[in-house]
Coordinates of C-alpha atoms and ligand atoms in Angstrom, one line a residue:
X423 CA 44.7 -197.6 -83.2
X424 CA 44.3 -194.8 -85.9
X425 CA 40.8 -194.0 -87.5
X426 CA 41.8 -193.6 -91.0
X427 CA 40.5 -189.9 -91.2
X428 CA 37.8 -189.5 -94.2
X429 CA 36.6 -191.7 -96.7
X430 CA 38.8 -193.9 -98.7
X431 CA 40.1 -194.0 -101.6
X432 CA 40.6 -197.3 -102.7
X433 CA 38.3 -199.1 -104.4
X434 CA 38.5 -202.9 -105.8
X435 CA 41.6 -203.6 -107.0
X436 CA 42.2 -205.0 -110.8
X437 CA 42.4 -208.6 -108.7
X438 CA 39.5 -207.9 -106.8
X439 CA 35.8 -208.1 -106.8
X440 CA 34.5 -206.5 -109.6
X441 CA 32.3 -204.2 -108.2
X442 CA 31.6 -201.7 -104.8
X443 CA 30.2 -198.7 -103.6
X444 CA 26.7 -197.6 -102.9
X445 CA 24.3 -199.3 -105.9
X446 CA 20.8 -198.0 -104.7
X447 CA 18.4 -200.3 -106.1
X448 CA 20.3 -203.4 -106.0
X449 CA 19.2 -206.0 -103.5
X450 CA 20.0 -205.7 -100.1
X451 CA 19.4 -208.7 -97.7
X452 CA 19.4 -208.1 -93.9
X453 CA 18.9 -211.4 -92.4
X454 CA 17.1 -211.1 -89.1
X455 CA 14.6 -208.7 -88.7
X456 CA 14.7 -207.9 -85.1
X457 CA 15.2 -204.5 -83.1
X458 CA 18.3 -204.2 -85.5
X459 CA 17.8 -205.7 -88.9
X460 CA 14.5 -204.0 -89.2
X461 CA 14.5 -200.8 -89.2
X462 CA 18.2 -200.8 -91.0
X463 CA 15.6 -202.8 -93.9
X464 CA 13.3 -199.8 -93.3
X465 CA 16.1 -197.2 -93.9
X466 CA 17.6 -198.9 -97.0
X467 CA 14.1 -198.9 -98.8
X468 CA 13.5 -195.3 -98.0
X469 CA 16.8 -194.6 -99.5
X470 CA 16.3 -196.5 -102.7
X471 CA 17.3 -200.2 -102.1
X472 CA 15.4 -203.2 -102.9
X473 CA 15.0 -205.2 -99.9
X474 CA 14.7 -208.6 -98.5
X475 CA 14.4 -208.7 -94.5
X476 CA 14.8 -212.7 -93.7
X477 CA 14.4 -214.3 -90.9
X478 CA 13.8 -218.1 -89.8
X479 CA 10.8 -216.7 -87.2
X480 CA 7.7 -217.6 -89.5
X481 CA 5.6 -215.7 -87.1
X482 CA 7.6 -212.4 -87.3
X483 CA 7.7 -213.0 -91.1
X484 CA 3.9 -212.7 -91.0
X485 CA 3.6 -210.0 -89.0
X486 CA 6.0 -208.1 -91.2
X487 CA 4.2 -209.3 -94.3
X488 CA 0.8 -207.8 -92.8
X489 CA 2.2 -204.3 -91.7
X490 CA 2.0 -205.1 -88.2
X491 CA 5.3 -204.0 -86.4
X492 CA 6.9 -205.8 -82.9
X493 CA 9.8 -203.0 -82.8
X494 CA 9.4 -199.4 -81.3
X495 CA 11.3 -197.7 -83.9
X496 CA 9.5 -198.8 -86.5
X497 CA 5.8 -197.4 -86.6
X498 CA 3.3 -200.0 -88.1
X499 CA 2.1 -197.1 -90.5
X500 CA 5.8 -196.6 -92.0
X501 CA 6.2 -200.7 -92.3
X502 CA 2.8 -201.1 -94.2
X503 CA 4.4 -197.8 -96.4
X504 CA 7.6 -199.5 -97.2
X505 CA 5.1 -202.6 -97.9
X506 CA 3.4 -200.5 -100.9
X507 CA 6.2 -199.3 -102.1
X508 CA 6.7 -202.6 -103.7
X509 CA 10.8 -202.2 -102.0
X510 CA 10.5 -204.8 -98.9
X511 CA 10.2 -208.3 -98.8
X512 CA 10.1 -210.3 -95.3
X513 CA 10.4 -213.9 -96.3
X514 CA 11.6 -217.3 -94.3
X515 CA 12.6 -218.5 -97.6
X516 CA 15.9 -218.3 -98.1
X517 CA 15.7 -218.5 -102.0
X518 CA 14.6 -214.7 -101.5
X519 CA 18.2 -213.7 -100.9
X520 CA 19.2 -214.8 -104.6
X521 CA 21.3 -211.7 -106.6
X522 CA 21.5 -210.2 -103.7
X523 CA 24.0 -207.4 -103.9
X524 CA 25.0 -206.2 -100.0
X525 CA 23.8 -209.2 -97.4
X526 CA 23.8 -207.3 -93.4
X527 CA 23.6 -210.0 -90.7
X528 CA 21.7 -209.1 -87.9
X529 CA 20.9 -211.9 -85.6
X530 CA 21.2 -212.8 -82.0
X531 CA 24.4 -213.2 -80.4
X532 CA 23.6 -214.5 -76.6
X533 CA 25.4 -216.6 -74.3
X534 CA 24.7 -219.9 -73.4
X535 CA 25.8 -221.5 -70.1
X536 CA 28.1 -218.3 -69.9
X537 CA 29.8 -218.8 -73.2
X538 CA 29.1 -216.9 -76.5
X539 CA 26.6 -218.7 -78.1
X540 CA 27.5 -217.9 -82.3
X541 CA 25.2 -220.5 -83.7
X542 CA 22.8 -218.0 -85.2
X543 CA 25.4 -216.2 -86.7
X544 CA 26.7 -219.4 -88.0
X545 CA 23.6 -220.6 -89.5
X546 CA 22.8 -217.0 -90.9
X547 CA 25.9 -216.8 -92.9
X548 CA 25.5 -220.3 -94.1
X549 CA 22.3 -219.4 -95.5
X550 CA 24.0 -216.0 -97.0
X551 CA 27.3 -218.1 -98.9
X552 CA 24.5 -220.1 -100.3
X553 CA 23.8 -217.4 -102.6
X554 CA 26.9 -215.5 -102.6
X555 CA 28.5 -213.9 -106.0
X556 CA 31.5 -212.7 -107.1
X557 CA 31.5 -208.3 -106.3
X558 CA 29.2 -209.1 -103.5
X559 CA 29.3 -207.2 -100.1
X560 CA 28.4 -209.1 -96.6
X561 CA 28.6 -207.2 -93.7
X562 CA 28.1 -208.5 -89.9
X563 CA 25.8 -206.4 -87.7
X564 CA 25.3 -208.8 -84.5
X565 CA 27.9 -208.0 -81.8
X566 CA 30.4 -210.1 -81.1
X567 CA 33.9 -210.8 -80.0
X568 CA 36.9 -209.1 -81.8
X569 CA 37.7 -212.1 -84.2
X570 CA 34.2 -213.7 -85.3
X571 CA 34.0 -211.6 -88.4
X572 CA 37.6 -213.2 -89.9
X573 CA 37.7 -216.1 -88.2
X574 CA 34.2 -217.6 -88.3
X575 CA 32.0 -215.7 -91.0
X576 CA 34.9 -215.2 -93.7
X577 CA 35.6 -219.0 -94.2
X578 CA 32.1 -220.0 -93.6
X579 CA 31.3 -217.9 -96.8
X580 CA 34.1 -219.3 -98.4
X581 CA 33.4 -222.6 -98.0
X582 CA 29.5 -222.2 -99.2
X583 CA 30.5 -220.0 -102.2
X584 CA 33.8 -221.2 -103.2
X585 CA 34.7 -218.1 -103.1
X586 CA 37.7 -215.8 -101.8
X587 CA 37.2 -213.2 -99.4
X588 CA 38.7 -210.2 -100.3
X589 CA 39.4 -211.5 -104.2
X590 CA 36.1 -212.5 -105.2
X591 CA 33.9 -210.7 -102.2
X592 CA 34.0 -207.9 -99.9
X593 CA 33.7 -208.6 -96.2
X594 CA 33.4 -206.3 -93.2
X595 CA 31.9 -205.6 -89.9
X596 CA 30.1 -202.7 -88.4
X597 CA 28.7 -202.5 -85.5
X598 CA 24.7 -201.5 -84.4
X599 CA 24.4 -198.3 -82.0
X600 CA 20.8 -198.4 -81.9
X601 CA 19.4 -196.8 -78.6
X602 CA 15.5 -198.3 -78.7
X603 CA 13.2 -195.4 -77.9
X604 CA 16.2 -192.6 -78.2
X605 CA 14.2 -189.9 -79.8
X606 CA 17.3 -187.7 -80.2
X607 CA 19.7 -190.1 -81.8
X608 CA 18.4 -192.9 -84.5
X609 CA 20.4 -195.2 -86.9
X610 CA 20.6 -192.2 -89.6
X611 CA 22.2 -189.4 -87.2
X612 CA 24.0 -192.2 -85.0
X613 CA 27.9 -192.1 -86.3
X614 CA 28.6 -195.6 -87.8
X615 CA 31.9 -197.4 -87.7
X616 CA 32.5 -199.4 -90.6
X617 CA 35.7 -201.8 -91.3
X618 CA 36.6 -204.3 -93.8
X619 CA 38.8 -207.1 -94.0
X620 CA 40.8 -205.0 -96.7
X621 CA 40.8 -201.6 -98.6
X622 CA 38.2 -202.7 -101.0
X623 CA 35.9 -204.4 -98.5
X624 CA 36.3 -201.0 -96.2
X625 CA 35.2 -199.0 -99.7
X626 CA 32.7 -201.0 -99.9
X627 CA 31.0 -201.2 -96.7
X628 CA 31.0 -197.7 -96.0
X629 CA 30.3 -196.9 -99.7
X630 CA 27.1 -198.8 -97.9
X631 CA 26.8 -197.1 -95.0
X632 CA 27.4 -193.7 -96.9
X633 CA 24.0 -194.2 -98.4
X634 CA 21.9 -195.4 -94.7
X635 CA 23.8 -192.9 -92.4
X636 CA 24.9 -189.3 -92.6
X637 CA 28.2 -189.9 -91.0
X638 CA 30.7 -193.1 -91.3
X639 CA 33.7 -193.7 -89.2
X640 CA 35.8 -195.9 -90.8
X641 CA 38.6 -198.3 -88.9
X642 CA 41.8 -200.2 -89.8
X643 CA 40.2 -203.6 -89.3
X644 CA 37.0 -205.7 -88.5
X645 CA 38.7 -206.7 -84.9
X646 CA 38.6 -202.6 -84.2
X647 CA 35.3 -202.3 -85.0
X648 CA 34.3 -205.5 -82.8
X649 CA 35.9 -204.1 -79.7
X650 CA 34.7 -201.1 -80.7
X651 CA 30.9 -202.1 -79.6
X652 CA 32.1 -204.2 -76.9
X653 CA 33.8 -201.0 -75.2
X654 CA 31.0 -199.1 -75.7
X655 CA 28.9 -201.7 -74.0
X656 CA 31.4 -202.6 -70.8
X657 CA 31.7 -198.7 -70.3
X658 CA 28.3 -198.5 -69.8
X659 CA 27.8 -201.5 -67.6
X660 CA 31.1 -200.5 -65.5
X661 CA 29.7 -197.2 -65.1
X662 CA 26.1 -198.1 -63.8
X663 CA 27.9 -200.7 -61.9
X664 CA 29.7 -197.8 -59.8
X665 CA 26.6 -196.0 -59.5
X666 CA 24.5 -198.7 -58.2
X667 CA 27.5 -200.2 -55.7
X668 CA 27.6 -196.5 -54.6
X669 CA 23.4 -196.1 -54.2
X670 CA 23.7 -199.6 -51.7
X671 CA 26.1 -197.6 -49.8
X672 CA 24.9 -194.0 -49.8
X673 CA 21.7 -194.4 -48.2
X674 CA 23.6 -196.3 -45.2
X675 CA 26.2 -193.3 -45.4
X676 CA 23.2 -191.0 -44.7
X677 CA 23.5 -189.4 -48.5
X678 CA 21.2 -189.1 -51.1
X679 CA 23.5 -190.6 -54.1
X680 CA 21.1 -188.6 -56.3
X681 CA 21.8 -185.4 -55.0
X682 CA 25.8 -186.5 -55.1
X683 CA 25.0 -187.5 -59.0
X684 CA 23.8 -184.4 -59.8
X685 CA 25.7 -182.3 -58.5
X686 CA 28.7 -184.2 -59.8
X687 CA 27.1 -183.6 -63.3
X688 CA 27.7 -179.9 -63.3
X689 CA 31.4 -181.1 -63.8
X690 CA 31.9 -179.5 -67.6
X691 CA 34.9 -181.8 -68.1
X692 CA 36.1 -185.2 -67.0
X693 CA 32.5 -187.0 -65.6
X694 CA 29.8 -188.2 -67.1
X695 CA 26.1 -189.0 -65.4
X696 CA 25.4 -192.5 -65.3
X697 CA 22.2 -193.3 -62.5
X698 CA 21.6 -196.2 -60.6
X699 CA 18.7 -198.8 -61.3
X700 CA 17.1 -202.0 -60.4
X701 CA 19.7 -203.7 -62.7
X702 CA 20.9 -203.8 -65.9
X703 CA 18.7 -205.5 -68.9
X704 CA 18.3 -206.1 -72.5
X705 CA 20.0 -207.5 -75.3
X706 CA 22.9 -205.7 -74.8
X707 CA 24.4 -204.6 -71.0
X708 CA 24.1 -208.3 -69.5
X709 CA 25.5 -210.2 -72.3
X710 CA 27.9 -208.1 -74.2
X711 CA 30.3 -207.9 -72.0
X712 CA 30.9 -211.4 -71.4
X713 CA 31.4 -212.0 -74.8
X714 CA 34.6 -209.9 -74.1
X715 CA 35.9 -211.5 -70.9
X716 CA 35.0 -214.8 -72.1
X717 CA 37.5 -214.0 -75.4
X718 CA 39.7 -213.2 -72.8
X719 CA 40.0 -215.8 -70.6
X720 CA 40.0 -218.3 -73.5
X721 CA 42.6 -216.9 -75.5
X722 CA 44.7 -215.0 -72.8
X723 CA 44.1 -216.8 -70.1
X724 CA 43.0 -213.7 -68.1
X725 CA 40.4 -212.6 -66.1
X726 CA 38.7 -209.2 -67.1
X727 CA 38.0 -208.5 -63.7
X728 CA 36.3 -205.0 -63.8
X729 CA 33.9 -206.3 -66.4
X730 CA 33.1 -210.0 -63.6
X731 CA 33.1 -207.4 -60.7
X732 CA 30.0 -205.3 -63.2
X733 CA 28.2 -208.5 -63.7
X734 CA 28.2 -209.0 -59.6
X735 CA 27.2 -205.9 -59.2
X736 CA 24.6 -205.5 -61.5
X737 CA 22.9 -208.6 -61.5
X738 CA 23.1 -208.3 -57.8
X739 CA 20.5 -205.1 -57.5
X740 CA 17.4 -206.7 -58.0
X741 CA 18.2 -208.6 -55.1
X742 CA 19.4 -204.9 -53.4
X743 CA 16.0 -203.8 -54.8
X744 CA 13.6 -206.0 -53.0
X745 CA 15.8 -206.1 -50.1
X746 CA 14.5 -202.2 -49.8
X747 CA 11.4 -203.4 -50.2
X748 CA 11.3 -206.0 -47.1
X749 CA 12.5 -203.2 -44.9
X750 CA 10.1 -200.8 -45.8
X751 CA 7.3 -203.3 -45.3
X752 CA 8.7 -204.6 -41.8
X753 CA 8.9 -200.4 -41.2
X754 CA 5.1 -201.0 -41.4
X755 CA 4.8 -204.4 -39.3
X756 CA 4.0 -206.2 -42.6
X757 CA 5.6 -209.3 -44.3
X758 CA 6.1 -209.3 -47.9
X759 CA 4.5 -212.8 -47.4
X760 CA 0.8 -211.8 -48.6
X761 CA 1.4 -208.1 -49.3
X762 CA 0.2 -207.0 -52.3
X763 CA 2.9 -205.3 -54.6
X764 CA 2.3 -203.5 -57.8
X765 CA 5.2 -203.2 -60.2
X766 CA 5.2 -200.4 -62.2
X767 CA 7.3 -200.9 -65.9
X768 CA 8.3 -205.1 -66.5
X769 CA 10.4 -203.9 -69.8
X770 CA 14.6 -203.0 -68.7
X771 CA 14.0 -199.9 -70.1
X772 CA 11.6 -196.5 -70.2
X773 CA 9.4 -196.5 -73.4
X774 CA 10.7 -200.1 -74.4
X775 CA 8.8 -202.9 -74.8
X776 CA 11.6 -205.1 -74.7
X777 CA 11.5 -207.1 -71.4
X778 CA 14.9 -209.5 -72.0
X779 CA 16.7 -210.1 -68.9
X780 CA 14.8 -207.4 -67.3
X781 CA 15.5 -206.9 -63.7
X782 CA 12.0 -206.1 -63.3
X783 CA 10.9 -210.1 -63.9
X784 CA 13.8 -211.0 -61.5
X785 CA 12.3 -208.4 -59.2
X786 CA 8.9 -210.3 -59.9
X787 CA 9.9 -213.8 -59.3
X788 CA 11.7 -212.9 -56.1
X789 CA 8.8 -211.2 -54.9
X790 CA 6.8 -214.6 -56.0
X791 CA 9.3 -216.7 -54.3
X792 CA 8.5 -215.2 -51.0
X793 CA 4.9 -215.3 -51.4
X794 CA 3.7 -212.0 -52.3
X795 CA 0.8 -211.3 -54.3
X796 CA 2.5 -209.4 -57.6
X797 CA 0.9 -207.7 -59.8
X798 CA 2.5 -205.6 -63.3
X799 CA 1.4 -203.0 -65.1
X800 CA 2.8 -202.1 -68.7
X801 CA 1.6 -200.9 -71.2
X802 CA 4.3 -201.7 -73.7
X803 CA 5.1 -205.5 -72.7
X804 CA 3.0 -207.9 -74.1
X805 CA 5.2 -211.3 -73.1
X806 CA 4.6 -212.5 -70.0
X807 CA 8.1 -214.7 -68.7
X808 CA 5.8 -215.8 -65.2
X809 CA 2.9 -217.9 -66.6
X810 CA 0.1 -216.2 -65.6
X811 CA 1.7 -215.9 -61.9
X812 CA 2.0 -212.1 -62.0
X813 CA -1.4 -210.1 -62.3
X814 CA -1.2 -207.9 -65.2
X815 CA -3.2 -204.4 -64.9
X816 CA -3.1 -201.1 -65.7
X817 CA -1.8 -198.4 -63.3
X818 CA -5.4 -196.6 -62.4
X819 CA -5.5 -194.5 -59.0
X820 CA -7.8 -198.1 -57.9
X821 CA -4.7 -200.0 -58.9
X822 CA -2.3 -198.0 -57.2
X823 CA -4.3 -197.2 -53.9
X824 CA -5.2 -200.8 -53.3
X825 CA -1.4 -201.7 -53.3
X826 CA 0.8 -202.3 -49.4
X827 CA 3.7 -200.7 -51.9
X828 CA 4.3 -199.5 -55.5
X829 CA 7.8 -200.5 -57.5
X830 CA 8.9 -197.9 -59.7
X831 CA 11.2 -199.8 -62.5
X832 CA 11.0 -198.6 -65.5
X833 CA 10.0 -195.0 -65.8
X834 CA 7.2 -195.1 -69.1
X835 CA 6.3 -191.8 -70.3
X836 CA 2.6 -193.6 -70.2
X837 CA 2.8 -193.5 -66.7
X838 CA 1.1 -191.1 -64.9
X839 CA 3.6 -190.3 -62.1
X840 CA 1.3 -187.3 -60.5
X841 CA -1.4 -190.0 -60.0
X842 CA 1.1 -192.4 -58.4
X843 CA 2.2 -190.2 -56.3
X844 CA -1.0 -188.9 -55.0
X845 CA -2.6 -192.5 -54.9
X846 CA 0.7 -194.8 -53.4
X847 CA 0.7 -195.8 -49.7
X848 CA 4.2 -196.8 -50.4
X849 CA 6.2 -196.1 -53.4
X850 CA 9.6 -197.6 -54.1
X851 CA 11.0 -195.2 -57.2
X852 CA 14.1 -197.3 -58.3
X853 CA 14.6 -194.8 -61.2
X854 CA 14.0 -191.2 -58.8
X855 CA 10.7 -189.9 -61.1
X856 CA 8.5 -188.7 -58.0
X857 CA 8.8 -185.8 -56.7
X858 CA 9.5 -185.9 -52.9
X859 CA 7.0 -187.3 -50.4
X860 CA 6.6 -188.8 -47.1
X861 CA 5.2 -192.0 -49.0
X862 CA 8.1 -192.2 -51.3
X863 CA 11.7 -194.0 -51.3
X864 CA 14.7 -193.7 -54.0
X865 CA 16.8 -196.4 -54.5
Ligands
LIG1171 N1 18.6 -204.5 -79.6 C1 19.5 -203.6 -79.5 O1 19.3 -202.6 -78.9 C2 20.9 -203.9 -80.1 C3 21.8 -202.8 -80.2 C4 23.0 -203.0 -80.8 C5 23.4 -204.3 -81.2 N2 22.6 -205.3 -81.1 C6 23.0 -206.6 -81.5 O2 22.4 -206.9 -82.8 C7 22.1 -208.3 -82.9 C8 20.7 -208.5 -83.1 O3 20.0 -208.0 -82.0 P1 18.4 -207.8 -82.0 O4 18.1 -207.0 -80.8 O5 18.0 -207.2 -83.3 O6 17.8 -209.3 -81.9 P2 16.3 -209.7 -82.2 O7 16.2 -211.0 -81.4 O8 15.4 -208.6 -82.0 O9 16.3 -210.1 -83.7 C9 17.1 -211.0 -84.3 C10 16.2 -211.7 -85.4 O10 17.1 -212.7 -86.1 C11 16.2 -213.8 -86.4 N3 17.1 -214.9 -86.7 C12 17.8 -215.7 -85.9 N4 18.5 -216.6 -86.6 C13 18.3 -216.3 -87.9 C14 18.8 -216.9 -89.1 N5 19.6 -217.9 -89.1 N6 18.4 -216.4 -90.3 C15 17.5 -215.4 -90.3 N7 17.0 -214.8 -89.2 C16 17.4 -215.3 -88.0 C17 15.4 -214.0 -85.2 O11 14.2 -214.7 -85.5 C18 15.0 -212.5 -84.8 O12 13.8 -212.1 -85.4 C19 22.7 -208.9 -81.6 O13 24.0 -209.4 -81.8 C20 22.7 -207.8 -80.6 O14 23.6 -207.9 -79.6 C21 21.3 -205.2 -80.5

């Protein structure tokens, strides 16, 4: 499918909605003010929008309302500054979102009992047709299946409003790239694709855009930019799929797949390094695909069988994980029954605090299950999904030394890796940090 090349043109038409394009300082709602909706609310204030960031999560609301941040991209210091500047508004009510100009719908898309679950989205957009006016803009944000955007928020709209999409509002969808904790890439230097449901809806959505990102890439269609994010997501889930089947097989093979990795990285062209892991976690990597092979199978009839064989794959490694560690115990003539095990990193990812299907809890309760004595350290994750069952500490040299074996799962800058190394009796590195050592395994 063709990326119309540049921006367009076309603005409303003479039957259209009456107005488009960027309007700095006219009210923006982003409903949901999660790892996406908030710092897209932050952004838009800092570029001259007025700002409502609603969500149905009084607690969050609160938090926002006192300065105090729950997302790593957003520094409490910059909420509480966005706070003064009189330009941001979290709120529950959803009176807030009156006259509101652009409405971005960020809220959670997951799956329930393996299906997609769209009831937030549902219950989001009825909130936004509540207050929808003629020449408005909504935009959906949450990532979804190629279909939801025209098929289920378009007529919810127009059934609250009494409105026509595409006559009387603009409509489009553009999908979140955020990267939590990437310091190199953020929403503002991240390209965004941004579709709409016709020429004036695309004008208007990236007229949006135009004023939050430096660079839009506009597509034919909402459907485009829905698969858009779903590829990006099942690429990266194959990819680490193929990486971790390979690491269950290397170390049988007698090679180090890390070696193999990097020296398949010096490829210029035609590979591209993905490493292996204790599993894939998140909002993102363990749900998005399914969305798309559920679409699949339901409207096709199909199986999308790379994306099932991913999911085996991937959910299978924590399993793969603590098999290594059983071994490496019995190596020692100890059970994992009573052994003490310190896991180092509970969030999916390095520098996150997001611990959302992390392997690292499956890891956790497995360990439980077969009666070790776990204990966590993280200094980012503040849940804990085990009820008290896991010991939560911090990784000091007492910590570390007093363990039969030391996890490695998600790789914190905060970690001190020289003192791990120098303190471990046994050390597990799932993500290859430590440098070499008769007391450490890779995965
Ligand atoms: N987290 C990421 O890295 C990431 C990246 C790209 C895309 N996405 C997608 O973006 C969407 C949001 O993800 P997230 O990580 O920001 O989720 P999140 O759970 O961090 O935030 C969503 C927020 O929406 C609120 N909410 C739920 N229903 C609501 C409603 N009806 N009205 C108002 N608020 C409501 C929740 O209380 C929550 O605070 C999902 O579809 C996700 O797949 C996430």
């Amino acid at each position: 499918m063709p990326i119309i090349s540049g921006p367009t043109s076309s603005g409303p038409t003479s039957s259209g909605p009456t107005s488009s394009g960027p309007h700095r300082g006219g009210k923006l709602v982003v409903v949901g003010q999660g790892y996406v909706g908030l710092p897209l609310a932050m952004r838009a204030v800092e570029v001259g929008w007025s700002v409502v960031g609603l969500d149905t999560d009084e607690h969050r609301v609160k938090r926002l309302s006192a300065g105090e941040s729950y997302v790593e991209d957003v520094s409490s210091a910059d909420l509480l500054a966005t706070l003064e500047s009189g330009n941001y508004q979290a709120s529950t009510d959803p009176a807030a979102c009156a006259d509101f100009y652009v409405a971005v719908i960020t809220v959670p898309t997951p799956l329930h009992e393996g299906a997609p679950d769209l009831s937030f989205i549902e219950k989001g957009t009825t909130t936004v047709a509540r207050y929808l006016r003629p020449g408005a803009t909504v935009v959906l944000e949450s990532t979804t299946y190629p279909g939801t955007t025209e098929e289920l928020v378009g007529p919810i709209l127009e059934a609250g409003s009494g409105l026509t999409a595409g006559a009387d509002f603009h409509l489009g969808y553009s999908p979140e790239r955020i990267d939590p904790g990437n310091a190199t890439y953020g929403l503002v230097t991240t390209p965004k694709v941004v579709s709409g449901i016709d020429a004036a809806s695309l004008a208007a959505v990236q007229g949006f855009y135009d004023t939050i990102v430096e660079t839009t890439v506009p597509v034919s269609n909402p459907k485009v930019a829905e698969m858009t994010k779903l590829l990006e997501n099942t690429f990266r889930h194959v990819n680490i799929a193929l990486v971790n089947e390979l690491a269950m097989f290397a170390a049988d093979l007698g090679v180090d797949v890390w070696e193999a990795i990097d020296a398949a990285s010096t490829k210029p062209f035609g590979f591209m390094r993905f490493t292996p892991g204790p599993g894939v976690g998140g909002h993102c990597l363990p749900i998005d695909p399914s969305y798309l092979s559920w679409r699949v199978r339901r409207l096709l009839g199909q199986q999308f069988r790379l994306i099932e064989l991913a999911n085996d794959v991937n959910d299978h490694m924590p399993d793969f994980v603590v098999q290594r560690l059983v071994l490496a115990l019995n190596r020692k003539q100890r059970a994992v029954n009573g052994s003490r095990v310190l896991l180092l990193g509970l969030a999916y990812k390095a520098n996150t605090s997001d611990s959302r299907h992390s392997p690292s809890v499956v890891v956790a309760e497995r360990l439980l299950a077969l009666g070790a004595q776990v204990r966590a350290a993280d200094p980012h994750v503040v849940e804990d999904y085990t009820d008290g069952r896991v010991v939560r500490v911090k990784a000091t040299a007492e910590e570390v030394a007093a363990a039969d074996a030391v996890i490695l799962l998600a790789d914190h800058d905060a970690f001190d890796l020289d003192l791990v190394w120098s303190s471990a009796r046994y050390v597990l590195d799932t993500r290859h940090r430590l440098r070499p050592g008769p007391q450490v395994e890779y995965l």
